[in-house]
């Protein structure tokens, strides 16, 4: 079972410290990162995903440094940012095929055949650039949640989704939390109440935000 | 990484490039119509399309003509880079992929970005090689390899240097420090290959102009004035681009009342950089001091006009007055003499 460890994470921009000594151990399950605007939630998520280098400290997933996954067959990470972006010129089905291929999965002819929780079949031939915000979000959430992954990071996943999609998302998070670590931020946690989230607070202090688990 | 992965990435990049460019051009139908209306007659004559390249490599052509052809190609290339930059999608832009893609694949896609931006270099290099010598293969391959290597080096090295400059520039404790630091750092082409192209274009124009000016004469003065106007245009355009990038990076600057001061600081810093280039030309080319002095003086005067218009918050159309001022001066002088 994967385990996420944040070991004394510091992040600063110049002389300003944004995150101070964030230390936590997140077991398998769904974890909600709470905090006000600008406390560094997205920054911490980017560090956990390995897309942003911390000023100090390390992130380990299952004992392996999160950055080292680029060098070999490390843990699998899926990170859905608040702004859903992908190649606009290809269709939804091609986007899913491309994502799975780049992850190293075996050739998949129809990625929606086995599982299609967000009902993407109806837009499978529509180009990603022609989709609305909500549908774009659904495509990226499908990429992150459906394939096997050790760590899933979702930054404001409910933004742009309609009520039925939010309910599907909550069901998905609840179903997947038994075999992977899910970390997410959400300003409307009540909408994901059914997902049994374990809450962590990123609290703003004068010397930088601190993480309270 | 397998061939299939590479093919999928290339296809996604190309389709997105086509999607973004189609969307862009659909929004600007009038501009496209005008450009197409003007360019179609020219494009219908193949000799006109390749003539700049043929003139550059023609040893019998007048040096000024070769300089003009070089400046024309440089301008077209710069405009091409600026226009297509936003059409190219990179895997680095998509967070969902950054978390899933292996490092090797990301490196491959960075090279793909350069290929998408730089494809006109291939026919251009081949054309130059064809016209220059009969030995097509060696020259063409050499030019292509050098272009690709220079682009890759500038892009990969510049990314890190630019990151450092960015942190240093925007971490100041006061706005004045941020302004002065950003004015200094933004004139360096690190992380901005297009700015490097602009400096090289400026250097090329100056070298051709200096070579064509053995002695003071009205014709030579006109040529030097045209070169000075071109340099001012390059500076003005580069400053506008830098300003846009800075406002994206540091949104706090967009709300400040010191924005015109920032423009002025950058114009002065850019003028200083071009003065250094001119000084380097004067040092390396014996007998070029007179021509360099004329160009430098006119550039300084034009910059002063640009600065003045910026301080008075007169931009855009007034900028063109400053840029065209050297040509106006040269025309007046020619008219007075005749």
XYZ file of C-alpha atoms in Angstrom:
551
model
C 0.000 0.000 0.000
C 1.519 3.374 -0.991
C 2.309 5.904 1.702
C 3.058 9.581 1.124
C 5.601 11.261 3.405
C 6.275 14.969 3.516
C 9.588 15.510 5.254
C 10.189 19.080 6.472
C 9.042 20.832 3.297
C 9.997 24.479 2.958
C 9.115 26.651 0.000
C 10.019 30.285 -0.451
C 9.992 32.839 -3.202
C 12.942 35.114 -2.604
C 12.819 36.406 0.946
C 9.172 35.346 1.417
C 8.549 31.952 2.972
C 5.276 30.429 1.732
C 5.382 26.984 3.344
C 7.263 26.302 6.544
C 8.256 22.884 7.820
C 5.354 20.923 6.349
C 5.699 17.430 7.759
C 3.061 14.733 7.492
C 2.482 11.102 6.653
C -0.518 10.348 4.498
C -1.638 6.740 4.318
C -3.867 5.223 1.684
C -7.107 7.186 1.580
C -8.557 10.517 0.545
C -7.008 13.606 2.106
C -8.444 17.116 1.902
C -6.042 20.034 2.151
C -7.880 23.037 3.550
C -6.853 26.650 3.900
C -7.672 30.181 2.798
C -6.723 31.853 -0.429
C -2.979 32.272 -0.929
C -1.790 30.058 1.934
C 0.096 27.807 -0.504
C -2.261 24.885 -1.161
C -1.555 24.727 -4.893
C 2.145 25.239 -4.219
C 2.191 22.307 -1.818
C 0.265 20.143 -4.291
C 2.768 20.969 -7.047
C 5.629 20.019 -4.731
C 3.928 16.764 -3.807
C 3.419 16.002 -7.519
C 7.095 16.663 -8.204
C 6.407 19.463 -10.688
C 7.749 22.158 -8.350
C 11.011 21.872 -6.481
C 10.851 22.679 -2.762
C 13.377 25.050 -1.238
C 14.057 22.427 1.378
C 12.855 18.966 2.367
C 11.743 15.891 0.468
C 8.590 14.110 -0.585
C 8.600 10.329 -0.498
C 6.005 8.056 -1.999
C 6.329 4.509 -0.774
C 9.860 5.278 0.396
C 10.999 6.626 -2.980
C 11.818 10.270 -3.605
C 8.981 11.666 -5.715
C 11.410 13.343 -8.135
C 13.284 10.136 -8.899
C 10.321 8.652 -10.736
C 11.510 10.444 -13.858
C 14.642 8.345 -13.925
C 12.954 4.986 -13.991
C 9.965 2.919 -13.046
C 9.010 4.882 -9.963
C 5.564 5.421 -8.487
C 2.776 6.646 -10.725
C 1.428 10.116 -10.083
C -1.605 11.841 -11.604
C -2.031 15.569 -11.065
C -5.119 17.477 -12.246
C -4.553 21.231 -11.977
C -7.275 23.794 -11.336
C -7.079 24.908 -14.954
C -7.771 21.895 -17.190
C -5.415 22.069 -20.172
C -4.446 19.508 -22.796
C -3.696 19.345 -26.518
C -6.684 21.234 -27.972
C -6.407 19.848 -31.483
C -7.089 16.175 -30.758
C -10.334 14.429 -29.948
C -11.219 13.244 -26.451
C -10.663 9.599 -27.353
C -7.247 10.429 -28.857
C -6.357 12.451 -25.775
C -7.129 9.469 -23.545
C -5.133 7.118 -25.813
C -2.183 9.522 -25.800
C -2.232 9.876 -22.022
C -2.359 6.131 -21.461
C 0.411 5.526 -24.000
C 2.685 8.122 -22.401
C 2.098 6.546 -19.013
C 3.485 3.351 -20.480
C 0.246 1.396 -20.436
C -0.217 -1.285 -23.049
C -1.942 -0.342 -26.270
C -5.556 0.560 -25.551
C -7.865 0.818 -28.547
C -10.939 2.000 -26.671
C -10.088 3.646 -23.325
C -13.783 4.094 -22.505
C -14.763 0.466 -23.029
C -14.121 -0.777 -19.494
C -14.960 2.294 -17.501
C -16.632 5.591 -18.374
C -17.804 7.160 -15.105
C -17.942 10.719 -16.440
C -19.945 9.723 -19.522
C -17.269 10.829 -21.974
C -18.565 8.551 -24.745
C -20.933 11.253 -25.996
C -18.051 13.678 -26.593
C -15.421 11.112 -27.561
C -14.997 12.497 -31.097
C -15.137 16.171 -30.069
C -11.845 18.023 -30.040
C -10.567 18.911 -26.571
C -10.354 22.602 -27.494
C -14.056 22.693 -28.374
C -15.162 21.364 -24.960
C -16.602 23.514 -22.196
C -14.744 23.949 -18.906
C -16.817 21.253 -17.204
C -16.204 18.659 -19.925
C -12.494 19.435 -20.004
C -12.402 18.867 -16.281
C -14.213 15.547 -16.707
C -11.637 14.363 -19.260
C -8.718 15.161 -16.951
C -10.466 13.623 -13.961
C -11.001 10.461 -16.004
C -7.276 10.406 -16.837
C -6.336 10.764 -13.184
C -8.872 8.517 -11.512
C -9.621 5.614 -13.852
C -6.148 4.128 -14.580
C -4.112 2.483 -11.817
C -2.124 5.126 -9.981
C -0.271 5.305 -6.674
C -0.890 8.986 -5.993
C -3.720 11.207 -7.281
C -3.590 14.966 -6.742
C -6.631 17.096 -7.537
C -6.504 20.882 -7.322
C -10.030 22.288 -7.023
C -11.636 19.349 -8.867
C -15.237 20.541 -8.409
C -14.758 23.893 -10.180
C -16.737 23.856 -13.428
C -18.514 20.573 -12.731
C -22.303 20.295 -12.560
C -24.006 18.712 -9.557
C -24.281 15.213 -11.059
C -20.589 15.233 -12.009
C -19.637 16.317 -8.498
C -21.603 13.370 -7.126
C -19.810 11.003 -9.538
C -16.491 12.521 -8.478
C -17.321 11.950 -4.811
C -18.234 8.322 -5.565
C -15.009 7.837 -7.515
C -12.877 9.320 -4.746
C -14.621 7.139 -2.185
C -14.154 4.029 -4.341
C -10.498 4.653 -5.151
C -9.336 5.648 -1.666
C -8.881 2.036 -0.655
C -5.842 1.399 -2.859
C -4.176 4.769 -3.465
C -3.357 8.098 -1.853
C -5.628 10.914 -2.973
C -4.797 14.507 -2.040
C -7.150 17.286 -3.027
C -8.127 20.851 -2.327
C -11.699 22.088 -2.462
C -13.355 25.264 -1.262
C -16.715 23.484 -1.052
C -15.848 20.356 0.956
C -19.522 19.729 1.697
C -20.009 18.695 -1.931
C -17.538 15.823 -1.367
C -18.817 14.864 2.081
C -19.725 11.355 0.932
C -16.084 10.661 0.043
C -15.003 10.374 3.732
C -12.134 12.805 3.483
C -9.360 13.030 6.054
C -8.817 16.742 6.673
C -5.528 18.648 6.931
C -5.265 22.376 7.491
C -2.666 24.636 5.934
C -2.651 27.590 8.284
C -1.189 30.966 7.436
C 1.316 32.320 9.951
C 3.718 35.299 9.714
C 6.734 33.079 8.962
C 4.984 30.952 6.341
C 2.066 28.537 6.284
C 2.267 25.482 8.496
C 0.524 22.169 7.968
C -1.679 20.817 10.734
C -2.810 17.223 10.267
C 10.168 5.589 -25.598
C 8.814 3.787 -28.628
C 8.179 5.056 -32.139
C 4.456 4.849 -31.421
C 4.757 7.257 -28.491
C 6.738 9.671 -30.614
C 4.180 9.475 -33.443
C 1.311 10.132 -31.040
C 3.090 13.160 -29.555
C 3.980 14.568 -32.986
C 0.395 14.114 -34.170
C -1.045 15.789 -31.051
C 1.390 18.698 -31.386
C 0.670 19.179 -35.081
C -3.127 18.971 -34.692
C -3.026 21.450 -31.811
C -0.774 23.764 -33.815
C -3.309 23.618 -36.661
C -6.246 24.097 -34.264
C -4.741 27.124 -32.521
C -3.579 28.791 -35.740
C -6.947 28.237 -37.457
C -8.718 29.713 -34.444
C -6.347 32.686 -34.437
C -6.695 33.422 -38.143
C -10.476 33.021 -38.033
C -10.529 35.844 -35.489
C -8.470 38.125 -37.690
C -10.132 37.748 -41.046
C -9.676 41.355 -42.059
C -5.953 41.320 -41.360
C -5.550 38.059 -43.250
C -7.511 39.418 -46.174
C -5.340 42.511 -46.364
C -2.123 40.554 -46.025
C -3.244 37.958 -48.546
C -4.408 40.676 -50.925
C -1.008 42.338 -50.745
C 1.094 39.210 -50.731
C -0.763 37.095 -53.275
C 0.568 38.976 -56.320
C 4.091 38.696 -54.923
C 3.727 35.035 -54.084
C 2.517 34.308 -57.593
C 5.984 35.148 -58.897
C 8.337 32.431 -57.589
C 11.426 34.483 -58.391
C 10.280 37.135 -55.935
C 9.887 34.627 -53.126
C 13.450 33.336 -53.367
C 15.017 36.597 -54.485
C 16.163 37.751 -51.001
C 18.134 34.545 -50.576
C 19.555 34.793 -54.089
C 20.588 38.410 -53.525
C 22.335 37.629 -50.210
C 24.585 35.023 -51.768
C 25.172 36.878 -55.055
C 28.725 38.210 -54.852
C 28.096 40.565 -57.787
C 25.095 42.279 -56.155
C 25.573 45.650 -54.486
C 26.461 45.336 -50.847
C 23.588 47.588 -49.778
C 21.163 45.415 -51.672
C 22.566 42.333 -49.942
C 22.240 44.101 -46.593
C 18.633 45.002 -47.349
C 17.859 41.405 -48.318
C 19.437 40.178 -45.086
C 17.424 42.688 -43.043
C 14.252 41.633 -44.864
C 14.836 37.950 -44.136
C 15.690 38.708 -40.507
C 12.486 40.694 -40.111
C 10.385 37.944 -41.703
C 12.011 35.374 -39.447
C 11.428 37.468 -36.323
C 7.786 38.048 -37.244
C 7.368 34.339 -37.922
C 8.725 33.401 -34.477
C 6.544 35.973 -32.735
C 3.408 34.928 -34.625
C 3.726 31.181 -34.211
C 5.071 31.002 -30.660
C 1.629 30.737 -29.105
C 0.480 28.045 -31.540
C 2.949 25.415 -30.373
C 1.699 23.210 -27.536
C 4.314 21.525 -25.381
C 3.878 18.640 -22.978
C 5.535 20.878 -20.367
C 2.446 23.134 -20.434
C 0.116 20.318 -19.431
C 0.383 19.482 -15.768
C -1.453 16.202 -16.173
C 1.339 15.025 -18.493
C 4.191 16.426 -16.423
C 3.174 14.123 -13.647
C 2.970 11.065 -15.883
C 5.628 11.441 -18.567
C 9.140 10.064 -18.163
C 11.994 12.574 -18.361
C 13.240 11.280 -21.732
C 9.882 11.843 -23.349
C 9.701 15.401 -22.045
C 13.139 16.116 -23.499
C 12.019 14.678 -26.820
C 9.003 16.943 -26.819
C 11.123 20.001 -26.056
C 13.068 19.249 -29.238
C 9.767 18.834 -31.057
C 8.828 22.366 -30.007
C 11.987 23.684 -31.611
C 11.241 21.737 -34.780
C 7.708 23.148 -34.935
C 8.968 26.705 -34.465
C 12.024 26.391 -36.640
C 10.851 24.434 -39.668
C 11.277 27.386 -42.064
C 14.993 27.137 -41.303
C 15.142 23.896 -43.275
C 14.070 25.186 -46.723
C 15.894 28.458 -46.050
C 19.151 26.692 -45.251
C 18.808 24.461 -48.281
C 18.091 27.451 -50.518
C 21.141 29.322 -49.237
C 23.284 26.229 -49.612
C 21.992 25.643 -53.148
C 22.695 29.185 -54.174
C 26.061 29.450 -52.437
C 27.790 26.361 -53.714
C 27.166 23.316 -55.777
C 27.926 21.114 -52.799
C 24.384 20.865 -51.551
C 24.583 18.019 -49.076
C 27.433 19.137 -46.817
C 26.482 22.808 -46.628
C 22.771 22.179 -46.129
C 23.308 19.571 -43.451
C 25.906 21.746 -41.740
C 23.595 24.772 -41.708
C 20.666 22.720 -40.462
C 22.708 21.108 -37.705
C 24.136 24.426 -36.576
C 20.677 26.036 -36.534
C 19.217 23.195 -34.524
C 22.134 23.118 -32.068
C 22.032 26.880 -31.544
C 18.281 26.790 -30.948
C 18.493 23.872 -28.519
C 21.402 25.438 -26.618
C 19.700 28.826 -26.371
C 16.405 27.300 -25.293
C 17.738 24.831 -22.738
C 20.437 27.020 -21.202
C 18.283 30.113 -21.295
C 15.487 28.468 -19.345
C 17.664 28.068 -16.250
C 19.387 31.424 -16.551
C 16.062 33.138 -17.091
C 14.688 31.469 -13.979
C 17.552 32.849 -11.932
C 17.206 36.300 -13.481
C 13.464 36.197 -12.845
C 13.907 35.398 -9.159
C 16.576 38.053 -8.794
C 14.599 40.654 -10.716
C 11.211 40.269 -9.101
C 12.293 39.707 -5.514
C 13.152 43.318 -4.809
C 11.960 44.935 -1.631
C 10.666 48.043 -3.379
C 9.140 48.875 -6.723
C 12.155 50.955 -7.673
C 14.444 47.958 -7.144
C 12.074 45.730 -9.140
C 11.970 48.281 -11.962
C 15.701 48.772 -12.202
C 16.500 45.086 -11.881
C 13.915 44.034 -14.442
C 15.133 46.729 -16.838
C 18.650 45.338 -16.527
C 17.798 41.668 -16.723
C 15.320 41.912 -19.564
C 17.824 43.181 -22.091
C 19.754 39.931 -21.811
C 18.547 37.310 -24.258
C 18.747 34.450 -21.749
C 15.549 32.456 -22.009
C 14.341 34.492 -24.968
C 15.663 33.131 -28.260
C 13.555 35.696 -30.151
C 15.451 38.513 -28.419
C 18.734 36.892 -29.416
C 17.495 36.838 -33.023
C 16.743 40.550 -32.724
C 20.270 41.327 -31.538
C 21.743 39.230 -34.322
C 19.497 40.964 -36.861
C 20.658 44.341 -35.532
C 24.279 43.261 -35.679
C 23.822 41.986 -39.244
C 22.262 45.268 -40.369
C 25.092 47.289 -38.834
C 27.817 45.105 -40.335
C 26.333 45.342 -43.816
C 25.841 49.088 -43.493
C 29.394 49.649 -42.270
C 30.846 47.509 -45.055
C 28.952 49.570 -47.609
C 30.212 52.909 -46.303
C 33.834 53.475 -47.299
C 33.433 57.265 -47.286
C 30.865 59.888 -46.226
C 28.356 60.620 -48.977
C 24.618 61.433 -49.161
C 23.822 57.912 -50.345
C 25.769 56.356 -47.507
C 24.120 58.676 -44.993
C 20.698 57.575 -46.203
C 21.743 53.937 -45.827
C 23.014 54.571 -42.290
C 19.800 56.370 -41.405
C 17.720 53.464 -42.695
C 19.809 51.083 -40.600
C 19.322 53.308 -37.554
C 15.560 53.348 -38.120
C 15.574 49.546 -38.379
C 17.492 49.313 -35.102
C 14.971 51.593 -33.413
C 12.126 49.440 -34.707
C 13.845 46.320 -33.350
C 14.323 48.015 -29.966
C 10.765 49.303 -29.754
C 9.299 45.921 -30.636
C 11.569 44.080 -28.220
C 10.665 46.435 -25.387
C 6.957 45.941 -26.102
C 7.424 42.162 -25.971
C 9.467 42.324 -22.773
C 6.867 44.507 -21.168
C 4.100 42.065 -21.990
C 6.118 39.158 -20.572
C 6.941 41.098 -17.417
C 3.343 42.068 -16.819
C 2.392 38.419 -17.038
C 5.143 37.451 -14.622
C 4.634 40.286 -12.166
C 1.002 41.433 -12.345
C 1.628 44.019 -9.640
C 3.499 46.078 -12.216
C 0.416 46.404 -14.426
C -1.383 48.457 -11.791
C 1.430 50.833 -11.102
C 1.465 54.441 -12.195
C 5.162 54.032 -12.953
C 4.502 51.955 -16.075
C 5.805 54.626 -18.488
C 8.948 54.847 -16.321
C 9.416 51.122 -16.738
C 9.191 51.510 -20.527
C 11.732 54.305 -20.421
C 14.117 52.315 -18.226
C 13.980 49.426 -20.641
C 14.478 51.565 -23.717
C 17.562 53.094 -22.135
C 18.890 49.681 -21.130
C 18.227 48.349 -24.630
C 19.996 51.369 -26.165
C 22.986 50.652 -23.949
C 23.042 47.064 -25.179
C 22.951 48.170 -28.812
C 25.690 50.698 -28.107
C 27.830 47.820 -26.862
C 27.117 45.909 -30.081
C 28.076 48.956 -32.141
C 31.238 49.418 -30.096
C 32.136 45.795 -30.753
C 31.646 46.365 -34.492
C 33.783 49.524 -34.403
C 36.563 47.669 -32.592
C 36.553 44.627 -34.819
C 36.228 46.400 -38.183
C 39.011 48.891 -38.996
C 37.802 52.140 -40.555
C 34.229 51.720 -39.399
C 34.362 54.344 -36.670
C 32.714 57.074 -38.757
C 29.779 54.904 -39.804
C 29.318 53.553 -36.275
C 29.377 57.069 -34.865
C 26.640 58.156 -37.284
C 24.458 55.136 -36.470
C 25.043 55.560 -32.733
C 24.130 59.244 -32.814
C 20.945 58.646 -34.770
C 19.956 55.696 -32.548
C 20.543 57.846 -29.460
C 18.405 60.666 -30.900
C 15.650 58.243 -31.909
C 15.713 56.631 -28.470
C 15.467 60.057 -26.857
C 12.372 60.726 -28.968
C 10.876 57.344 -28.027
C 11.600 58.041 -24.356
C 10.047 61.477 -24.645
C 6.894 60.121 -26.229
C 6.661 57.432 -23.561
C 7.080 59.944 -20.735
C 4.316 62.022 -22.289
C 2.296 58.801 -22.501
C 2.158 59.016 -26.285
C 2.656 55.482 -27.541
C 1.949 53.383 -30.637
C 1.513 55.800 -33.537
C 3.935 58.309 -31.967
C 6.498 55.560 -31.609
C 6.451 55.229 -35.373
C 7.321 58.890 -35.721
C 10.438 58.272 -33.639
C 11.296 55.133 -35.562
C 10.886 56.855 -38.930
C 12.714 60.005 -37.792
C 16.150 58.870 -39.115
C 14.654 58.227 -42.551
C 12.874 61.598 -42.456
C 16.158 63.305 -41.544
C 17.992 61.547 -44.375
C 15.281 62.427 -46.893
C 15.336 66.084 -45.827
C 19.108 66.214 -46.151
C 18.954 64.621 -49.591
C 16.217 67.037 -50.655
C 18.189 70.039 -49.402
C 21.324 68.952 -51.254
C 19.545 68.355 -54.516
